[in-house]
XYZ file of C-alpha atoms in Angstrom:
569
model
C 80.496 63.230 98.588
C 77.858 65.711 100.406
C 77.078 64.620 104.061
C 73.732 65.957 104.881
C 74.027 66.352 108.779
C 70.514 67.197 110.953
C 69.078 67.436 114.361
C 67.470 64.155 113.870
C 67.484 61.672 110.890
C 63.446 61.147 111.180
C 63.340 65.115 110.178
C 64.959 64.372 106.746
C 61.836 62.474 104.367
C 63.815 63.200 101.399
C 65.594 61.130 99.048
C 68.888 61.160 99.050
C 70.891 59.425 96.959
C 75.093 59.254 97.402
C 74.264 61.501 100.402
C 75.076 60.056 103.954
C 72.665 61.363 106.653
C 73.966 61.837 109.942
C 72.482 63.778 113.351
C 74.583 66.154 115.308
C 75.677 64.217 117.979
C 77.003 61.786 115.146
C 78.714 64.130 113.067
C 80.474 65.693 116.797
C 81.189 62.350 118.235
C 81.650 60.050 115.420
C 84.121 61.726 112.916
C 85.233 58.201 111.576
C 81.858 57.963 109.890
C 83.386 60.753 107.652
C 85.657 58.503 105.586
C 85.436 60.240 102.432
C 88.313 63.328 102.292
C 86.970 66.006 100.901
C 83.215 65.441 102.166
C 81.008 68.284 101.847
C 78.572 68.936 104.821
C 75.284 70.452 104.708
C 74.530 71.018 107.731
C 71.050 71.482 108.463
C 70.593 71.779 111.989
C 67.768 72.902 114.074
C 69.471 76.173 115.365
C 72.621 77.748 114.985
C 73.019 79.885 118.032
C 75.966 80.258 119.051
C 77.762 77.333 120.929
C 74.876 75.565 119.755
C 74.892 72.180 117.955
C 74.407 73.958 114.786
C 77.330 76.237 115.579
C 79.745 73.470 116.583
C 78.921 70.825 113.298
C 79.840 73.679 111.440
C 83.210 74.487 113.531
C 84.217 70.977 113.724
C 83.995 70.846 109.802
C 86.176 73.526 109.448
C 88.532 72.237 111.927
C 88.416 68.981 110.342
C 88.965 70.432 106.996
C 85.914 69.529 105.200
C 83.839 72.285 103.474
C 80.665 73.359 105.327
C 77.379 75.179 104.499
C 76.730 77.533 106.152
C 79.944 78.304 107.628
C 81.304 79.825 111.134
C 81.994 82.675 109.420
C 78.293 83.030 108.036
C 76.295 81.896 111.364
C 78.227 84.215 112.857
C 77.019 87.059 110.181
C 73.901 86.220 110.320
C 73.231 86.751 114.267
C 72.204 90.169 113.630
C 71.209 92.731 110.716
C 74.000 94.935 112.153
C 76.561 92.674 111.279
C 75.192 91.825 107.634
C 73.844 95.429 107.068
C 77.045 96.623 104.865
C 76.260 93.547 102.014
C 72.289 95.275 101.574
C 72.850 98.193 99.502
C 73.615 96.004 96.290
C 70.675 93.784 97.131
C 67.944 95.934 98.243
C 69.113 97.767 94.608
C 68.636 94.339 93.008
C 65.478 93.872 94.762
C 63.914 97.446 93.822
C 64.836 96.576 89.914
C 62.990 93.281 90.439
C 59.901 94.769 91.803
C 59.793 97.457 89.315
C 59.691 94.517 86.332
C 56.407 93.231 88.234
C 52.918 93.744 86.955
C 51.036 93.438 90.067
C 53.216 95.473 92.740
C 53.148 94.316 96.498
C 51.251 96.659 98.911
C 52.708 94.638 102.071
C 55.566 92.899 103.363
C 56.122 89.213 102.163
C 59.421 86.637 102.844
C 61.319 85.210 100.473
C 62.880 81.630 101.205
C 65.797 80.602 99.814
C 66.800 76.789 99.453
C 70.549 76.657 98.212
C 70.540 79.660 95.609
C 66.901 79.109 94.399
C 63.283 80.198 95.750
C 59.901 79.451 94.797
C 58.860 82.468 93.850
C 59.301 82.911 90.558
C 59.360 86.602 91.032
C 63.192 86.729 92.700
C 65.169 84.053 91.283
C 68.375 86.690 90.969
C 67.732 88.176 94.041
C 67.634 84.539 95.452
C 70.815 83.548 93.540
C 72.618 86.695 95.113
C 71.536 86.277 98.560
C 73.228 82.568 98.080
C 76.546 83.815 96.736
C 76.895 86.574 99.864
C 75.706 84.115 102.856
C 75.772 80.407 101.500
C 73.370 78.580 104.013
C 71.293 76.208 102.950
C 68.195 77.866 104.262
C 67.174 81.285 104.437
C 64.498 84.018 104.614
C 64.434 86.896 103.462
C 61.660 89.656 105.215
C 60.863 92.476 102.590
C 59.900 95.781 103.717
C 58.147 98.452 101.400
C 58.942 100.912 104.206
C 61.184 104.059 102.974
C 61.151 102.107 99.609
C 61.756 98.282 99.208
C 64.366 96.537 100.837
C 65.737 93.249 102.582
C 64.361 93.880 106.298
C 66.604 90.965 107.892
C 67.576 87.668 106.547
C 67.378 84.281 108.985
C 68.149 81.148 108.235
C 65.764 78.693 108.459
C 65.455 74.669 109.339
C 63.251 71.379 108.023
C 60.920 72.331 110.847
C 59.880 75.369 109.051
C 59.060 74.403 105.581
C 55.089 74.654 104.917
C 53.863 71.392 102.631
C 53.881 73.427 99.746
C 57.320 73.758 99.785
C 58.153 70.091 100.685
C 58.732 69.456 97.197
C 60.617 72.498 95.735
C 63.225 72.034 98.460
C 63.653 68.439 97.681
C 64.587 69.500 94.041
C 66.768 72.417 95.410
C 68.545 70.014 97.671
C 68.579 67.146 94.502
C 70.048 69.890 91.674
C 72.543 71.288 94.505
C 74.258 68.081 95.201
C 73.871 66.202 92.033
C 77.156 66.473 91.119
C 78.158 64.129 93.843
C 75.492 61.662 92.064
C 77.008 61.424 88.463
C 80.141 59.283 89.242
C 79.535 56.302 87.137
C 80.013 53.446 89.868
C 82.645 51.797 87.824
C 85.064 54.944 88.065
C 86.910 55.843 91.421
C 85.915 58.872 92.997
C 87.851 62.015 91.533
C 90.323 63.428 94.621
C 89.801 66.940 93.833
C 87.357 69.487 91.470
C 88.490 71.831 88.893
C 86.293 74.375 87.791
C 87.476 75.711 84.572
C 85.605 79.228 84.189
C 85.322 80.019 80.014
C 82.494 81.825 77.492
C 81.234 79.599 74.845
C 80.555 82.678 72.757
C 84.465 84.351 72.703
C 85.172 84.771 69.580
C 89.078 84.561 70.645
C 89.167 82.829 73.968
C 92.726 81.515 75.523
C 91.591 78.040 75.216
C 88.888 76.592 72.662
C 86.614 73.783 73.106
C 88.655 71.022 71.622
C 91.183 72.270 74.446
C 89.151 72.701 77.182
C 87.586 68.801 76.482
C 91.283 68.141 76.480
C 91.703 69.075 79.652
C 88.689 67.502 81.044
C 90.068 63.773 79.624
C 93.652 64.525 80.872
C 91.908 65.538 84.379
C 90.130 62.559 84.876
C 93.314 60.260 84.200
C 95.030 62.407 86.875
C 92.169 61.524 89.523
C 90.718 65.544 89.267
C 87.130 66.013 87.936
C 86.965 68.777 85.458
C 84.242 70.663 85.182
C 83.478 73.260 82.485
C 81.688 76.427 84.541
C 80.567 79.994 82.905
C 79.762 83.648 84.784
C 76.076 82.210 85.730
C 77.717 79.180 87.892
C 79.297 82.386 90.403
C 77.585 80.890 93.078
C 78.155 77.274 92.706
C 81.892 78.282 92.834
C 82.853 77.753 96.121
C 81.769 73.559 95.128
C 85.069 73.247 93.726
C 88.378 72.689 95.190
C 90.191 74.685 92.410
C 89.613 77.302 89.592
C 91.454 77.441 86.163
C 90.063 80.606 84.287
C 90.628 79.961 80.878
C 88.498 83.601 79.644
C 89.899 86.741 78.746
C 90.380 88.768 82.298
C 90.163 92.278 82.919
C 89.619 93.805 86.199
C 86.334 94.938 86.072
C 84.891 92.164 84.777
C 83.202 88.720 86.713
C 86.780 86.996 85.467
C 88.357 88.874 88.495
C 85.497 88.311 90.578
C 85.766 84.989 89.924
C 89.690 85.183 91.263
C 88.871 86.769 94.497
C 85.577 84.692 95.365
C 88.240 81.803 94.377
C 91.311 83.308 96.654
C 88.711 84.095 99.579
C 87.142 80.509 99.671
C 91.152 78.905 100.238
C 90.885 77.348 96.005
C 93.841 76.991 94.181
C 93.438 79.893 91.326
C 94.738 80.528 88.501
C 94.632 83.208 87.212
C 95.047 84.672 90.881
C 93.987 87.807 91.725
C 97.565 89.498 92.008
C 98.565 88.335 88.414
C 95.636 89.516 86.793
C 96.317 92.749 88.515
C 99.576 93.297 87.294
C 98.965 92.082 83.714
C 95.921 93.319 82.629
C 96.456 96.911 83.244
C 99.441 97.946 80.601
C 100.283 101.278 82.612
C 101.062 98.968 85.915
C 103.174 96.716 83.294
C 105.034 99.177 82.063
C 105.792 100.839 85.123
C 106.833 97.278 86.903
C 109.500 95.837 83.903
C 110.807 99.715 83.978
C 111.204 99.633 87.657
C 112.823 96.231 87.668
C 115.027 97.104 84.447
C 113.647 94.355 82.025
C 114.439 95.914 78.686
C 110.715 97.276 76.539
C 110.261 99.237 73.902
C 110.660 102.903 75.219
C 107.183 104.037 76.678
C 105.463 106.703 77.911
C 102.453 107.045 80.102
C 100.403 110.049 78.776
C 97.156 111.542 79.205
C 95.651 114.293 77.234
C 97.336 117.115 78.144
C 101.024 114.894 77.424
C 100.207 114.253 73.340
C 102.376 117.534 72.181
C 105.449 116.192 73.906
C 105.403 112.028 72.508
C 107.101 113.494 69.313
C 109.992 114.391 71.238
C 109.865 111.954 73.623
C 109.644 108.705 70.605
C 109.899 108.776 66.601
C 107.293 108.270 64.104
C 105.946 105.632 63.677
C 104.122 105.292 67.211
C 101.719 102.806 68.971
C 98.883 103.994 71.401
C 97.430 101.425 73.563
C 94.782 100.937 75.996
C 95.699 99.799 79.277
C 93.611 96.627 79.180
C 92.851 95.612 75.761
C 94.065 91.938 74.811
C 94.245 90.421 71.686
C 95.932 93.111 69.793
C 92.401 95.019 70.478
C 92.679 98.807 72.125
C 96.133 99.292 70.007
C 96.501 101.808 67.457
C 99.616 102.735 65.129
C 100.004 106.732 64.445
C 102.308 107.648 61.326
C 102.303 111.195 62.038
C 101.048 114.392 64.089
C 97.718 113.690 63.088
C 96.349 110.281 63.324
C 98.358 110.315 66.676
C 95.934 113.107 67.945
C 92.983 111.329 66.585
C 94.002 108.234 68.071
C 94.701 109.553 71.113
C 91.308 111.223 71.590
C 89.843 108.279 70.234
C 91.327 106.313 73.006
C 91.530 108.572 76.073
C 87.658 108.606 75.747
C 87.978 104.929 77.296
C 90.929 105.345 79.594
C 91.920 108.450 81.688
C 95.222 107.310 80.654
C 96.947 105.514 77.812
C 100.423 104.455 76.385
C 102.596 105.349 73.805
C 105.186 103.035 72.610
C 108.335 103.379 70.356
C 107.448 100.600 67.073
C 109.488 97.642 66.799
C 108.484 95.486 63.727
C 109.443 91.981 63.653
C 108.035 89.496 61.654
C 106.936 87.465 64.853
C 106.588 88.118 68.455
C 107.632 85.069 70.657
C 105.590 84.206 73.422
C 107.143 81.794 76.320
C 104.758 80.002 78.337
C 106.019 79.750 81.710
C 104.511 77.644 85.107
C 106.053 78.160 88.053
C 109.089 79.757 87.320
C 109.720 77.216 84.514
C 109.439 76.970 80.959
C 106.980 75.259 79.354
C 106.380 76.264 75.308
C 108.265 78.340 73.335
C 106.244 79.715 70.640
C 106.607 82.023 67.286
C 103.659 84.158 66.350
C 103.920 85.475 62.951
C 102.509 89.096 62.191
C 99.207 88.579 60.184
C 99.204 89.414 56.416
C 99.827 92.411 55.465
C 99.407 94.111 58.758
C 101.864 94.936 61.252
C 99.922 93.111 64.318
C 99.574 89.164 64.766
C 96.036 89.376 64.946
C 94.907 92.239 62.011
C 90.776 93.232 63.860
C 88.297 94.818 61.268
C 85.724 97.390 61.619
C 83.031 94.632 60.716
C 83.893 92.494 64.256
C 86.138 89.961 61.846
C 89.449 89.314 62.241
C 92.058 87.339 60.808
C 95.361 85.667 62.295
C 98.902 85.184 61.800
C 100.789 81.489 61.412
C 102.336 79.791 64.616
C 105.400 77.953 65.193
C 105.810 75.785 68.283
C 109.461 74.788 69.210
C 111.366 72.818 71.856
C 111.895 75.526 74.766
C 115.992 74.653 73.819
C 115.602 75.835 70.821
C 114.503 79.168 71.721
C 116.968 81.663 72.159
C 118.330 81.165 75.565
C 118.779 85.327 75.966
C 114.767 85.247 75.327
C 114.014 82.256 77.374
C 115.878 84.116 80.111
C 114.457 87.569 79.448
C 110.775 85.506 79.334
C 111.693 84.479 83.464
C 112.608 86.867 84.921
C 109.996 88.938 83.715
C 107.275 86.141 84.724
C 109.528 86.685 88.343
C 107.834 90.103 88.588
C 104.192 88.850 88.288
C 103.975 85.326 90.658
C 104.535 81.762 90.185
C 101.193 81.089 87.978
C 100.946 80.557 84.298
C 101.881 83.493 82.254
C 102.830 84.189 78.497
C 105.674 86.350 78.065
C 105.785 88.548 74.588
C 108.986 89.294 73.553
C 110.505 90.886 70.204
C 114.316 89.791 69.215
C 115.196 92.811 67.119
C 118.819 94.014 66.023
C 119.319 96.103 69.503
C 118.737 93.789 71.638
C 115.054 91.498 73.074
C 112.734 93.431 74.528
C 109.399 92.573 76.570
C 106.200 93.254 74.799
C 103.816 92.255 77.635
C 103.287 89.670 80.049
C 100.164 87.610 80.169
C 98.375 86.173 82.741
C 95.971 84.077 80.938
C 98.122 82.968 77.828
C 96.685 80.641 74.517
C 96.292 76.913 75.171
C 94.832 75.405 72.516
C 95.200 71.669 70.439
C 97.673 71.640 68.085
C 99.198 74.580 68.673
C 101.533 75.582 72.252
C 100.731 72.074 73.102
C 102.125 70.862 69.257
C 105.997 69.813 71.653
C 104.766 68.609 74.925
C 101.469 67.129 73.563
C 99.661 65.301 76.423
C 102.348 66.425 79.041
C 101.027 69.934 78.676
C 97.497 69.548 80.159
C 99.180 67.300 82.742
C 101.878 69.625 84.149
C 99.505 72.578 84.583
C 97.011 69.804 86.162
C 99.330 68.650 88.515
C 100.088 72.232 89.603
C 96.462 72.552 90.780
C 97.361 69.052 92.599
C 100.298 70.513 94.466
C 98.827 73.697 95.369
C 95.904 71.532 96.904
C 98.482 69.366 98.754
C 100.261 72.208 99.977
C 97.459 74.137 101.756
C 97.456 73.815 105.284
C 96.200 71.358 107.498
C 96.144 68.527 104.906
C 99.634 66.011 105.550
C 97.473 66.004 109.303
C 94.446 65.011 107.448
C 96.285 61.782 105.864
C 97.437 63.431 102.792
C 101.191 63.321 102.030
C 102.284 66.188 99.895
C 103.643 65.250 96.338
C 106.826 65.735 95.351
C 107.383 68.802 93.321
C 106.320 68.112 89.703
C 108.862 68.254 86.908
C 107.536 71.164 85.726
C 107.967 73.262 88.745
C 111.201 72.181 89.725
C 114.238 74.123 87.944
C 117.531 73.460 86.440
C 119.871 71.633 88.581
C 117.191 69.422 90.662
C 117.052 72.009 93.968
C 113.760 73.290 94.769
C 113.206 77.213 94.537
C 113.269 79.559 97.550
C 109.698 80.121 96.600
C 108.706 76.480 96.664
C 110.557 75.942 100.161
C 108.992 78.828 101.405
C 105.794 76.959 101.183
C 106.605 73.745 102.182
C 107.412 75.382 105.164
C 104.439 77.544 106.051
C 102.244 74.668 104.868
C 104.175 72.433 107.563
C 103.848 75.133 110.362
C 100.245 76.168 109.327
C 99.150 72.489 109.403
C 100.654 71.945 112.741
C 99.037 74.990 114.570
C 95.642 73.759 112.442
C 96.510 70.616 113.948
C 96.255 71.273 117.597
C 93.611 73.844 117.514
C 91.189 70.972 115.781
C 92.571 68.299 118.234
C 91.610 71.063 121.351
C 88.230 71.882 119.901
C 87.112 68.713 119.357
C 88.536 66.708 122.521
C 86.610 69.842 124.212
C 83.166 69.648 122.458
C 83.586 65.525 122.822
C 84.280 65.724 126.798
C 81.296 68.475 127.371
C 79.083 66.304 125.221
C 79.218 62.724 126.281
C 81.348 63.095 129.931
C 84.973 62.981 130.279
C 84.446 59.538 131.813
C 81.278 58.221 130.256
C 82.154 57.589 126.581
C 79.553 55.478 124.616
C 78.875 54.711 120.922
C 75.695 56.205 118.996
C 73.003 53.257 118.391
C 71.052 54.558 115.520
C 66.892 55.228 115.967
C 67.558 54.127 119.254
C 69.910 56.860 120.263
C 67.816 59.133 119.116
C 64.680 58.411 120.914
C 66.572 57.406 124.078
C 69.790 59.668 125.054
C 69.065 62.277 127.149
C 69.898 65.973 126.185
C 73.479 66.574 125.876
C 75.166 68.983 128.065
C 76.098 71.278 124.988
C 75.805 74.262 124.410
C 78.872 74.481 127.171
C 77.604 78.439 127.341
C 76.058 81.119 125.751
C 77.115 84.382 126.916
């Protein structure tokens, strides 16, 4: 639900439907007209200034838990160009490519305004978009400068007051389109608890999850009370919306998938994949380095660039495997037979990567991948080599590719010296979801990789666990929300530790009571900060010994001008 708060409600003409409208002094005063949990304020006040009214609807969201545009953190950025100048750069860049694409160059300064991610002119709608995703206020204005070549001369935020007719409209359908998600809740369904963005590319030709899956998810979500919500790398600025993100798109770390994790991490979403995981799995040369350091048995490996080819013969037999350090999907990996196609391969693949690996071959004919949440196994699958070729998935110089057979079993069926092997690498990356490759040969089970987006898909890792799949990984989005701090104060009880997160023998891991116990301290100190703030802000504004109850229009017309700001120094 989106609470829409304002200086006064006669300055809001807009329709608003779902959307409570409150004024200031309401929103300060009267937090029991906040019933819903996880409301979402837009506040548009008159003036931000700091210790302003503005300034404190935004601080008493926070403190109350309830996501706020703009934010404490972005009033307080936006005081002055000094503060703000080190995010320009990138968009006066942005701005100079836009004005380059025009026709009929400007030959003065001009504003841009900026309603929630979106502007009326139609020459700027990235620049507009990009502004949003670096300082999300629901107003702003941008001042463009052709002095010393193009660029952002300050950006303000703006208020009702200062929209022109003209603009009366296009505002109204910013506002609508920014909030509509609030709207489509059919009125017999109750209101989803939490938001799950799941980030994927409708055109991946081999994505972790297809769409069968990912509509799987969305049915299992709304049985679990969490609205599911299918997002792609043009929503990056509608992101922060959400209370969780679920990236179910082949990462890499430069690429908007990691983007995506940090904008996630820094907003206080559950994430996964987080930021650290993708890290560590992605790049192959980290991998290696981390199972070696942490003696988890591989295939022997060497990190080489091209000055170290000469020495792999003596270092690893014929044949060998060259590898990128981020491809996925069995792409970026050669096999060299001998002397020569391991020197063409290499230069082939050092003209992508500074450095590269080379691995000792192990054929097998399957690779098993555990699936692991949490410390805690979930699938155990058997990927069968594609025909004919030596990888499971066989890529051909046309873009086609073909795939091996699967075989999902019961995670006790699995070898338990792989099942073991599968944790305590997955130890060495976090307590996400990850897909362990491993190799059983006649020496011994080795790790191939570890992933940190694995495959999810209908009928296949899910063939055991069916249903209960897509509702264990759900439910750890559920705890992780429970968890964060600040929300057992705000009438939430955390849940008790799903099944799938709990391990053998019933006792909860060091991990897990770890943060139980800095979500119970955190959530304390939140606790009395809010409870300081706001009996503060409530004395200074109605009179330590004068309380009284807002009276609608009347209120309005009639109180006399609050005492607040307390100071502005």
């Amino acid at each position: 639900m989106h609470i829409i708060v304002v200086e006064r409600k006669t300055h809001f003409r807009y329709r608003n439907p779902g959307c409570l409208v409150l004024n200031n002094r309401e929103f300060i005063t009267r937090p029991d007209l906040v019933q819903a949990k996880r409301a979402k304020i837009i506040n548009l006040s008159k003036d931000y200034s700091y210790l302003g009214y503005g300034y404190y609807c935004s601080l008493l969201a926070e403190a109350r838990s309830q996501k706020v545009i703009p934010s404490v953190k972005t009033i307080l950025e936006l005081r002055e160009r000094s503060i703000y100048s080190h995010m320009l750069p990138e968009l006066d860049e942005l701005l100079r490519q836009q004005v380059k694409k025009l026709v009929m160059l400007p030959t003065a300064p001009f504003a841009i305004n900026v309603f929630f991610g979106r502007t009326d002119d139609l020459r700027f709608p990235d620049l507009a978009r990009r502004v949003f995703d670096e300082f999300r206020a629901p107003m702003l204005r941008l001042n463009i400068s052709p002095e010393d070549g193009w660029h952002i001369a300050s950006i303000r935020p703006m208020s009702l007051g200062d929209l022109k007719p003209d603009q009366e409209e296009f505002f109204e359908h910013a506002l609508e389109s920014y909030t509509r998600s609030s709207w489509r809740t059919p009125k017999a369904k109750p209101a989803a608890k939490y938001s799950l963005a799941i980030l994927h590319n409708p055109t991946d030709a081999l994505p972790p999850s297809d769409k069968r899956t990912l509509q799987k998810f969305i049915r299992i979500g709304e049985q679990m009370g969490v609205d599911v919500e299918l997002v792609e790398k043009k929503d990056y600025s509608e992101l922060a919306e959400y209370d969780a993100l679920f990236i179910r798109e082949t990462t890499a770390l430069d690429h908007h998938t990691f983007r995506f994790a940090k904008k996630a991490e820094n907003e206080g979403m559950a994430v996964i994949d987080d930021p650290t995981s993708i890290l560590r799995c992605t790049n192959k040369v980290y991998l290696a380095e981390l199972l070696k350091a942490n003696k988890i048995p591989t295939p022997k490996t060497v990190v080489l660039d091209n000055r170290g080819i000469e020495a792999i013969e003596q270092e690893i037999p014929y044949p060998v495997i060259l590898k990128i350090p981020d491809g996925s999907f069995s792409r970026g990996i050669v096999k060299a037979e001998n002397r020569q196609q391991l020197q063409d391969a290499a230069a082939q693949l050092l003209r992508e990567s500074d450095v590269i690996l080379a691995q000792e071959y192990l054929y097998t004919d399957f690779d098993w991948r555990i699936g692991i949440l949490r410390g805690q196994a979930i699938y155990a699958c058997q990927y069968f080599m594609s025909r004919g070729h030596w990888q499971v998935v066989k890529h051909a110089d046309s873009g086609r590719f073909t795939e091996g057979g699967l075989r999902t079993l019961p995670i006790e069926e699995a070898p338990a010296e792989v099942v073991d092997l599968a944790l305590k690498a997955a130890g060495l990356i976090g307590n996400g979801l990850y897909g362990v490759d491993l190799k059983q040969t006649a020496k011994g089970v080795v790790v191939i990789e570890v992933n940190d987006n694995p495959s999810i898909n209908q009928g296949e890792e899910d063939a055991i666990l069916k249903d209960d799949l897509y509702r264990r990984i759900i439910q750890e989005f559920i705890l992780r929300l429970e968890l964060r701090p600040g929300m057992q104060e705000a009438g939430t009880a955390a849940p008790a530790i799903a099944p799938a997160a709990t391990p053998a023998g019933g006792a909860p891991s060091p991990a897990q009571i770890a943060a139980q116990v800095a979500a119970k301290v955190s959530a304390e100190v939140a606790a009395k900060i809010a409870a300081e703030v706001s009996s503060q802000v409530t004395q200074a504004i109605i009179g330590a010994a004068r309380p009284y109850g807002i009276d609608a229009d009347k209120a309005e017309r009639e109180q006399p001008a609050l005492p607040l700001p307390l100071s502005r120094k």
